[in-house]
XYZ file of N, CA and C in Angstrom:
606
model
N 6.682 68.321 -36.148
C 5.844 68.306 -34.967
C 4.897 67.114 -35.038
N 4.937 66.442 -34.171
C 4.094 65.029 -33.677
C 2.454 65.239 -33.174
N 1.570 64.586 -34.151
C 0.359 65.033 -32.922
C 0.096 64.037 -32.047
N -0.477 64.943 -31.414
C -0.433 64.116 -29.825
C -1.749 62.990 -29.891
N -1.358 62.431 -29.530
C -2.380 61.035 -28.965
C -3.861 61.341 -28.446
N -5.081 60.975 -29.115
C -5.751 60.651 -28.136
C -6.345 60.339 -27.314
N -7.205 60.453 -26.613
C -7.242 59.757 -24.800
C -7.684 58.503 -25.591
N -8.780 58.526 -25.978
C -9.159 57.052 -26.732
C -8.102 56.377 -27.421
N -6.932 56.792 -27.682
C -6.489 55.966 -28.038
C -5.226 55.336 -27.576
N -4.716 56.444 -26.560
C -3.656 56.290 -25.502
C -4.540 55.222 -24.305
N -5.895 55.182 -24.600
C -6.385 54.264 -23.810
C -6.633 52.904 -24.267
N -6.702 52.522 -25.832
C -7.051 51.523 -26.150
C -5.387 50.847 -26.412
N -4.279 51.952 -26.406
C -2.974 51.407 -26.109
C -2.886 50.887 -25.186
N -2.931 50.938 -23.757
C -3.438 50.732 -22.270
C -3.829 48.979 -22.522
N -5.053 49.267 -22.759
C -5.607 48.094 -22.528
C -4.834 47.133 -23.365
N -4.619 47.424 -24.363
C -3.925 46.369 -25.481
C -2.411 45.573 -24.706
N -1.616 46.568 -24.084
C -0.467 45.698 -23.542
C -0.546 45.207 -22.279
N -2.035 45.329 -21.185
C -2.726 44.627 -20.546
C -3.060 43.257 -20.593
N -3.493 43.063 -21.739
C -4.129 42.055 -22.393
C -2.962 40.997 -22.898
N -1.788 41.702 -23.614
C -0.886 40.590 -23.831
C 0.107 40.152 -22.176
N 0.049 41.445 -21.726
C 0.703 40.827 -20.250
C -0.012 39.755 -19.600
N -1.600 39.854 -19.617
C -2.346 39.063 -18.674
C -2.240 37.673 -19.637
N -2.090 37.497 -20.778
C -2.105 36.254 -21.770
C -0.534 35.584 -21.976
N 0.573 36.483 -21.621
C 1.547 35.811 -21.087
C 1.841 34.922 -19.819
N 1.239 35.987 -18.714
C 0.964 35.061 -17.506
C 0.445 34.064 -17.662
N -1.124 34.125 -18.356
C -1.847 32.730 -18.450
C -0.884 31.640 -19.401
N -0.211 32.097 -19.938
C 0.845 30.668 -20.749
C 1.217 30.669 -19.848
N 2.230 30.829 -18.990
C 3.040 30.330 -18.542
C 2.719 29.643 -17.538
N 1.493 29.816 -16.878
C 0.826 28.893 -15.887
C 0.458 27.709 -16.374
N -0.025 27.440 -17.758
C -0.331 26.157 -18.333
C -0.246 25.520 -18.121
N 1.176 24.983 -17.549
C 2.179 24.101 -17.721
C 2.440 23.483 -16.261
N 1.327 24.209 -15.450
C 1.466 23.306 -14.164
C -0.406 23.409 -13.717
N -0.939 22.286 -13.333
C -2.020 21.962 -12.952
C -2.416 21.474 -11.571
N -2.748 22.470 -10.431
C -2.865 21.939 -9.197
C -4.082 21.095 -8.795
N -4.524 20.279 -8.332
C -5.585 19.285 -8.003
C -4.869 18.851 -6.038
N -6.247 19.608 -5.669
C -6.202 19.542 -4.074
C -6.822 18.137 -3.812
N -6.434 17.558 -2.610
C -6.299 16.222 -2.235
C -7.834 16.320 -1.292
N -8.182 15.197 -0.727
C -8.882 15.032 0.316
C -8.510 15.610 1.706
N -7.556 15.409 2.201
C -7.021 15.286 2.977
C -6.094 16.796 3.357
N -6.321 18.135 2.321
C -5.770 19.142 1.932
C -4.349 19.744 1.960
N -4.017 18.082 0.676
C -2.791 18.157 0.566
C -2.570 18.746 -1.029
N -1.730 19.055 -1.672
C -1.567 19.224 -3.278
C -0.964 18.492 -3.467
N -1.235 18.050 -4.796
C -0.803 17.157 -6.161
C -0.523 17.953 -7.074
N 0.778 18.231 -7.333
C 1.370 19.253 -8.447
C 1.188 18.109 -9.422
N 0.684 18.404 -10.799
C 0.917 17.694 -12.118
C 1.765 18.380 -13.075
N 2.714 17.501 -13.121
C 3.373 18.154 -14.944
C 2.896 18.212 -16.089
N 2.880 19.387 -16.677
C 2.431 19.452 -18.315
C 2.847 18.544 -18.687
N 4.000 17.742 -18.679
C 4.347 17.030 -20.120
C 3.221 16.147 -20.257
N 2.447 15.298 -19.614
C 1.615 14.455 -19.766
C -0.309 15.227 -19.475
N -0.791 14.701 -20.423
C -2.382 15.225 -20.446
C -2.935 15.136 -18.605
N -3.587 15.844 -18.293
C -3.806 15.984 -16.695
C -5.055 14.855 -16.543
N -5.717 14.428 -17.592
C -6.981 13.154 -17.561
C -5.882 12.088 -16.825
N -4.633 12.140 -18.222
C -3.562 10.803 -17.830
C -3.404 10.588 -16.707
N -2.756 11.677 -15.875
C -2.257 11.704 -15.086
C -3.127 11.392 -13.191
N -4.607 11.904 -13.635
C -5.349 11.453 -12.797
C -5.856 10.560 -12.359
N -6.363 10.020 -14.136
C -6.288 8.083 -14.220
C -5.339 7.083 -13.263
N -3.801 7.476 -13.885
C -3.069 6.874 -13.196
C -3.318 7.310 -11.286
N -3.158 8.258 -11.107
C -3.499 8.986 -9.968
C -4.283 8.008 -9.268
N -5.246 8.176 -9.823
C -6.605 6.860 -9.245
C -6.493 5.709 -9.235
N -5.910 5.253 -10.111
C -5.388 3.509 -9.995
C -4.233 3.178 -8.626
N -3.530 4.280 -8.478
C -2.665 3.714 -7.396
C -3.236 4.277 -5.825
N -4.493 5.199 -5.564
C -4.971 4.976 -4.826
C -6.134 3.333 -4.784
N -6.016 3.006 -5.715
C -7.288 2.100 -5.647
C -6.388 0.775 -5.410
N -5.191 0.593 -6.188
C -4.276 -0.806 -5.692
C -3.818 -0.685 -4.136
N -3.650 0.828 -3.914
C -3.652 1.024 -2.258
C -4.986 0.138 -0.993
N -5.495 0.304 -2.082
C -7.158 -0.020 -0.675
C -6.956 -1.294 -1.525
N -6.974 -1.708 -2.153
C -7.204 -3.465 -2.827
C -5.865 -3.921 -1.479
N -4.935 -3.658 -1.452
C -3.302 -3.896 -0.501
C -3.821 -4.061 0.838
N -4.849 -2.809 0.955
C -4.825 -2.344 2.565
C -5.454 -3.685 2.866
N -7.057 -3.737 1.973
C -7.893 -5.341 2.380
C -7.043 -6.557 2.379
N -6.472 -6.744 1.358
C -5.780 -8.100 1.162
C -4.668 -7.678 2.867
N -4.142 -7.148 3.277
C -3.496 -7.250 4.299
C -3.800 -7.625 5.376
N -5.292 -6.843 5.729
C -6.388 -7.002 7.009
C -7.102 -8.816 6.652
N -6.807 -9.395 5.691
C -7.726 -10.364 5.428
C -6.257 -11.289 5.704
N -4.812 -10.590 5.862
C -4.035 -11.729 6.269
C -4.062 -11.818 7.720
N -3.912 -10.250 7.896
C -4.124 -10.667 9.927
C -5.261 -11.588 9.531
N -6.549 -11.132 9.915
C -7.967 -11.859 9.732
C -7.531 -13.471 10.060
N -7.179 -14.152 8.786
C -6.731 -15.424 8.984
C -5.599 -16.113 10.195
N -4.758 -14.812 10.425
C -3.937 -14.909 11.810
C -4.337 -14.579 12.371
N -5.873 -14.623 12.846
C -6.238 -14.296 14.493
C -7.294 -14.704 14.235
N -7.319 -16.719 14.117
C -8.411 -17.582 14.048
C -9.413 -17.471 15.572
N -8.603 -16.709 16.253
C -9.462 -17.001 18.043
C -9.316 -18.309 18.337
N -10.666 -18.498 18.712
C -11.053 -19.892 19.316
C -11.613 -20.960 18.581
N -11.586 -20.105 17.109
C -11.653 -21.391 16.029
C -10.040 -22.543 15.845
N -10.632 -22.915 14.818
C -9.116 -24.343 14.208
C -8.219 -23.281 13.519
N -7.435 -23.371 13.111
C -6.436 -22.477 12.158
C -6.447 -23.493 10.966
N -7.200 -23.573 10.047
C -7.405 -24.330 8.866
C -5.916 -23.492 7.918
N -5.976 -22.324 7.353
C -5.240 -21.932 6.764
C -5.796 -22.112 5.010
N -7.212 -22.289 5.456
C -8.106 -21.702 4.339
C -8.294 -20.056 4.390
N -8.353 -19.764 2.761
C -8.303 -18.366 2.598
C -6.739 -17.826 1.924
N -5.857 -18.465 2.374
C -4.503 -17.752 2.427
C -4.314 -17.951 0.350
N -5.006 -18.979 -0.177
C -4.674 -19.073 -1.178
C -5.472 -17.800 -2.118
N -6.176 -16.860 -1.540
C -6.473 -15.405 -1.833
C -5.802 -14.313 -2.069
N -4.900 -14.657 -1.213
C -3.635 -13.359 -0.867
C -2.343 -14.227 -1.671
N -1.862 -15.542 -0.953
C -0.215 -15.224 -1.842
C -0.574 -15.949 -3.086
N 0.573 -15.852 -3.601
C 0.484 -16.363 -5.197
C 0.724 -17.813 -4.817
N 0.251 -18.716 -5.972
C 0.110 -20.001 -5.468
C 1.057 -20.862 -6.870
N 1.500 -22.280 -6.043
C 2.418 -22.787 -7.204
C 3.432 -23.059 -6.658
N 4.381 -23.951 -7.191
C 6.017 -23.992 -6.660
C 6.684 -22.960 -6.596
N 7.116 -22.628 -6.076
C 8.995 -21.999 -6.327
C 7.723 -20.264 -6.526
N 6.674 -20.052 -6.420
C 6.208 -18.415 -6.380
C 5.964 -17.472 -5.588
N 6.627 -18.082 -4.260
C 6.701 -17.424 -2.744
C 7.739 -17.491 -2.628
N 8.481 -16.570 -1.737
C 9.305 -16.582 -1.055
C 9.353 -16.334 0.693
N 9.377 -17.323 1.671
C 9.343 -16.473 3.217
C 10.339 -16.737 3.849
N 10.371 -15.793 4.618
C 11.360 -16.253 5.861
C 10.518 -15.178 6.620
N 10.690 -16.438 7.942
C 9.653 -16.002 9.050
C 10.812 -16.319 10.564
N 10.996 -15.555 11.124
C 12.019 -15.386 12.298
C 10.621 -16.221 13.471
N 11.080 -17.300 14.562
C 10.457 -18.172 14.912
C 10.996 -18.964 16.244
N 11.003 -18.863 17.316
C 11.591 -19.397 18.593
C 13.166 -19.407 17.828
N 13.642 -18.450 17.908
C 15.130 -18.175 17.524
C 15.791 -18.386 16.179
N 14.970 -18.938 15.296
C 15.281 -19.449 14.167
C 14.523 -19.236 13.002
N 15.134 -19.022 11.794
C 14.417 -18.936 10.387
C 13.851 -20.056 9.954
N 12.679 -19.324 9.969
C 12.213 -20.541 8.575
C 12.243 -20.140 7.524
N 12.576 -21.022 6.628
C 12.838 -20.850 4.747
C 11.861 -21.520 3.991
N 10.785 -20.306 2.839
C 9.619 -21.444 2.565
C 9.274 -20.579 1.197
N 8.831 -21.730 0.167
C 8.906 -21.893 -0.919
C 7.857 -21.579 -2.108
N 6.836 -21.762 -1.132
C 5.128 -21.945 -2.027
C 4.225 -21.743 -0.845
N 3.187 -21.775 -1.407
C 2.385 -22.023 -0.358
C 1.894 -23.434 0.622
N 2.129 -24.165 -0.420
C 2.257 -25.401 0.259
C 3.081 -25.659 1.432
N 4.139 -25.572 1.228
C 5.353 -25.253 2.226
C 4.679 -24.443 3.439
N 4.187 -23.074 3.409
C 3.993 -22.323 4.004
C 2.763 -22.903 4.933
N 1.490 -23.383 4.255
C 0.614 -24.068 4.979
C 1.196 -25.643 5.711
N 1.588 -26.326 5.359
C 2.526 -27.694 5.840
C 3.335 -27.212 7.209
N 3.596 -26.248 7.084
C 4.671 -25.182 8.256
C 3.555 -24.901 9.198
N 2.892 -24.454 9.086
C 2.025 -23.233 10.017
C 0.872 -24.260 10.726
N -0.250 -24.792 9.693
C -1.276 -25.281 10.462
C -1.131 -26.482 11.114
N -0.090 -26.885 11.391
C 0.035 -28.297 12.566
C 0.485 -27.663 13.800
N 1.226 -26.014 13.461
C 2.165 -25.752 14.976
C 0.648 -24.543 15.794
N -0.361 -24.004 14.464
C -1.072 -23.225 14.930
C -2.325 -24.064 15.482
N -2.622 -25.319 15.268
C -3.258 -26.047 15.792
C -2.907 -26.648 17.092
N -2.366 -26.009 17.650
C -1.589 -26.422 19.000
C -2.142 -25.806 20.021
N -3.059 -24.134 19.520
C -3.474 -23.200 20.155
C -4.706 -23.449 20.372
N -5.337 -23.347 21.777
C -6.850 -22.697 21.831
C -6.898 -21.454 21.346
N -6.380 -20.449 21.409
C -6.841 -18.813 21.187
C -5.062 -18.642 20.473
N -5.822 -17.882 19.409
C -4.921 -16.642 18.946
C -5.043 -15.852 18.323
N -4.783 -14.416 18.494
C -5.149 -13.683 17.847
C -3.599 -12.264 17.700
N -3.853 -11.725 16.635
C -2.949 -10.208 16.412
C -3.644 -9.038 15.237
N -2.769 -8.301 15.317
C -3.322 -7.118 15.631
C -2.663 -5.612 14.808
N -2.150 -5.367 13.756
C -1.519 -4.225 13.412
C -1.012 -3.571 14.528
N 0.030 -2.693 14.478
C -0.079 -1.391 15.060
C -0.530 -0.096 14.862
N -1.335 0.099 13.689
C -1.748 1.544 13.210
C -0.051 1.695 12.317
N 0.532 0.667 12.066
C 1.790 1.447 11.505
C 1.708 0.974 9.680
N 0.453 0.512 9.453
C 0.725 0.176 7.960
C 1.288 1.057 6.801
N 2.222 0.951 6.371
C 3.012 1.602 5.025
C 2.894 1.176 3.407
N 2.264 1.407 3.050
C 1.874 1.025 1.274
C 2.837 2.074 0.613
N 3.677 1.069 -0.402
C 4.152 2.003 -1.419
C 4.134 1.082 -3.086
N 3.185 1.858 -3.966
C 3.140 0.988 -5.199
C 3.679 1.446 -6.241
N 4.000 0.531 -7.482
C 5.150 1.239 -8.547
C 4.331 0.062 -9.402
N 3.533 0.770 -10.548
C 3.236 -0.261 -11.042
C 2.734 -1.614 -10.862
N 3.145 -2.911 -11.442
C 2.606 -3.964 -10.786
C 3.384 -4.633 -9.645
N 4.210 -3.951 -8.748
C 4.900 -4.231 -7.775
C 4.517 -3.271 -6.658
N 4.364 -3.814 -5.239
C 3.796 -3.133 -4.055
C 4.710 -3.852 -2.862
N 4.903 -2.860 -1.590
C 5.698 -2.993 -1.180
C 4.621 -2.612 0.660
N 4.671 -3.668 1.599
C 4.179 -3.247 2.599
C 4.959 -3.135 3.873
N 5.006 -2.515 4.914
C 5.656 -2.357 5.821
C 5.095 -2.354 7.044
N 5.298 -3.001 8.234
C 4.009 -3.276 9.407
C 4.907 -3.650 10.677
N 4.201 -3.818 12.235
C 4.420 -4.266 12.969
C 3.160 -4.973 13.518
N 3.220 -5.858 14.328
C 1.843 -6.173 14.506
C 2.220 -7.087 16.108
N 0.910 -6.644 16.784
C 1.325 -7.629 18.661
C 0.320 -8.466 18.317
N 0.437 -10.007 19.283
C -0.554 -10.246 19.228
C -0.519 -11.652 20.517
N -0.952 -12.342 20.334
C -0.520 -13.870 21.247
C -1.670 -14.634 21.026
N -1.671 -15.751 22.246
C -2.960 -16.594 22.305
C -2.680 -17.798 23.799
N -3.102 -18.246 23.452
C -2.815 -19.542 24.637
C -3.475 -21.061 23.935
N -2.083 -21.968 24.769
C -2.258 -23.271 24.137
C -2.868 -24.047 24.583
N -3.106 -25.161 24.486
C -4.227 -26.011 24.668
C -3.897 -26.527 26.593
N -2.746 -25.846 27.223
C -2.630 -26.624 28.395
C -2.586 -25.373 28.869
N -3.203 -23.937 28.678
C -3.232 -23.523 29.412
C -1.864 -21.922 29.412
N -0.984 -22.302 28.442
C -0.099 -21.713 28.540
C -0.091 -20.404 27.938
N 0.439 -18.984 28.096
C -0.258 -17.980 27.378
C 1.385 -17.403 27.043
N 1.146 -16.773 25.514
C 1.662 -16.325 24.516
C 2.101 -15.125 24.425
N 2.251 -14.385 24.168
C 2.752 -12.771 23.592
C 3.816 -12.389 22.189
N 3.465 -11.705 21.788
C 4.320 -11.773 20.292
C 4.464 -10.460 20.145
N 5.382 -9.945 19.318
C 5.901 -8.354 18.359
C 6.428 -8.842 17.320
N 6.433 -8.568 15.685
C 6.793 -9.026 15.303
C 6.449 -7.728 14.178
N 7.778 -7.589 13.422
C 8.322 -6.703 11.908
C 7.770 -7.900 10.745
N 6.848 -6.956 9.841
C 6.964 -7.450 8.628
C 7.203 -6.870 7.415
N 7.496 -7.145 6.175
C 7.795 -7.016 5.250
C 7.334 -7.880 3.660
N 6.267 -7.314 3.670
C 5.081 -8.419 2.479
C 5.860 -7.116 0.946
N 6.050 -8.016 0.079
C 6.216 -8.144 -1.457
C 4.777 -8.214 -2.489
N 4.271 -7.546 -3.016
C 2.835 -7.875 -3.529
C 3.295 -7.792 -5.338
N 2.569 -8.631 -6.165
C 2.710 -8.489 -7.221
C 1.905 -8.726 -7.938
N 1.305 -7.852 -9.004
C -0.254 -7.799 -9.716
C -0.060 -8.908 -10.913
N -1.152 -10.026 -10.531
C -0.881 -11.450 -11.235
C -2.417 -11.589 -12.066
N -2.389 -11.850 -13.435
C -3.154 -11.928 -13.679
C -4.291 -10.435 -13.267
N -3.596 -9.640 -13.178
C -4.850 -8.455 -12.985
C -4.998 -8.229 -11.231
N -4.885 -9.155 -10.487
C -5.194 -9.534 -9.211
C -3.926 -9.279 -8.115
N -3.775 -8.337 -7.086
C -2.586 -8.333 -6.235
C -2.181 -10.086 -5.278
N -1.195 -10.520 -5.277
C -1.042 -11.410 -4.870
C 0.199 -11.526 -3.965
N 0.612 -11.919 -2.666
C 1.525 -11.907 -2.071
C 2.923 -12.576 -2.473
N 4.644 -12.209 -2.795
C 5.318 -13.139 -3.392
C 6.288 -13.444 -2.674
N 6.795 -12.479 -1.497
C 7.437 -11.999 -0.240
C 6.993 -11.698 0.942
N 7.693 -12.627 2.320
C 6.883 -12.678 3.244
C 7.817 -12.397 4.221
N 8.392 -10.862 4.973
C 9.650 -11.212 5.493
C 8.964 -11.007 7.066
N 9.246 -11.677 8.330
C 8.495 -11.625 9.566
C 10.189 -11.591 10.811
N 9.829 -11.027 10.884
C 10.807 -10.578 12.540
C 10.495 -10.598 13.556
N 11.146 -11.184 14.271
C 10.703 -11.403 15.762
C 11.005 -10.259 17.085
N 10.091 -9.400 17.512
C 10.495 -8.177 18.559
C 10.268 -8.684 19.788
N 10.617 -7.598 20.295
C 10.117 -7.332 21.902
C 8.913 -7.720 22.206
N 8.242 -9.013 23.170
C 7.151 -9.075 22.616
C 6.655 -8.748 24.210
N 7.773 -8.744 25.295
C 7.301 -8.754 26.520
C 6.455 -7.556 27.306
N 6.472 -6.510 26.642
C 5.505 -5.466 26.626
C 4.018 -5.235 26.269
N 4.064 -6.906 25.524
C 2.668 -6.564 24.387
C 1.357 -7.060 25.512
């Protein structure tokens, strides 16, 4: 004959396989770390890597994001001199500078241009943009940032026009496709791809 249990201790049995159930659950949650966004989105993190790591990094590629977004707005900026000269000072901020460390092609009254450096690129631009009294453009709200390390990748449309010195007025649409690459610590432009749209709407 068995004696029977008691309450105190059929109760401190109770609690005891409570306690390892509730400490199993908590392992097994470990292993995933949620961190809510601004914007109240989630960021699932994987255990395999420390969650500091992972935030660090986290933060660096929002921050090469906004370094991208400026350097982009500071290229329109320079393409929409107005009613100033189009010097094509500044640009040596944004692309990478040197022989042979650019690459563009820019779609252009029906035709590509193929260009090399920046030199090339300025030699190209500020004799045909000096032609203009007014010009200016403009994003569409469509900017796309995607970064991987020291390589960044932008995606855009942008309207814009101006009018030339006799009077004549402009309209533009135009696809781009900018290449960014972290030089020396610093994002720098290395790819410049420009398409020519529909501009008769703009």
């Amino acid at each position: 004959m068995h004696a029977q249990s008691s309450p105190i201790a059929h109760t401190r049995r109770r609690l005891t396989m409570k306690r390892l159930f509730v400490s199993a659950i908590a392992t097994a949650l470990t292993g995933f770390v949620t961190l809510t966004a601004s914007a109240g989105e989630q960021t699932l993190f994987s255990f395999d890597r420390p969650v500091k790591e992972q935030y660090v990094a986290q933060s660096q590629t929002d921050l090469d994001r906004q370094q991208i977004e400026q350097l982009t707005q500071k290229w329109v900026d320079l393409w929409s001199p107005k009613d100033r000269p189009f010097t094509g000072e500044g640009f040596e901020e944004i692309f990478a500078t040197g022989e042979n460390e650019i690459l563009v092609f820019d779609n252009v009254e029906g035709s590509v241009v193929v260009l090399h450096s920046l030199e090339e690129y300025l030699d190209t631009w500020v004799p045909m943009m000096q032609q203009f009294a007014f010009w200016e453009i403009a994003i569409e709200d469509n900017l796309e940032i995607s970064v991987n390390g020291d390589l960044a990748v932008t995606t855009f449309s942008f309207v814009g026009g101006g009018q030339d010195g006799d009077g004549v007025e402009y309209t533009l649409r135009q696809y781009g496709t900018h290449t960014w690459k972290r030089i020396d610590g610093q994002w720098r432009l290395v790819h410049e791809h420009l398409t020519a749209g529909d501009g008769s709407d703009v």
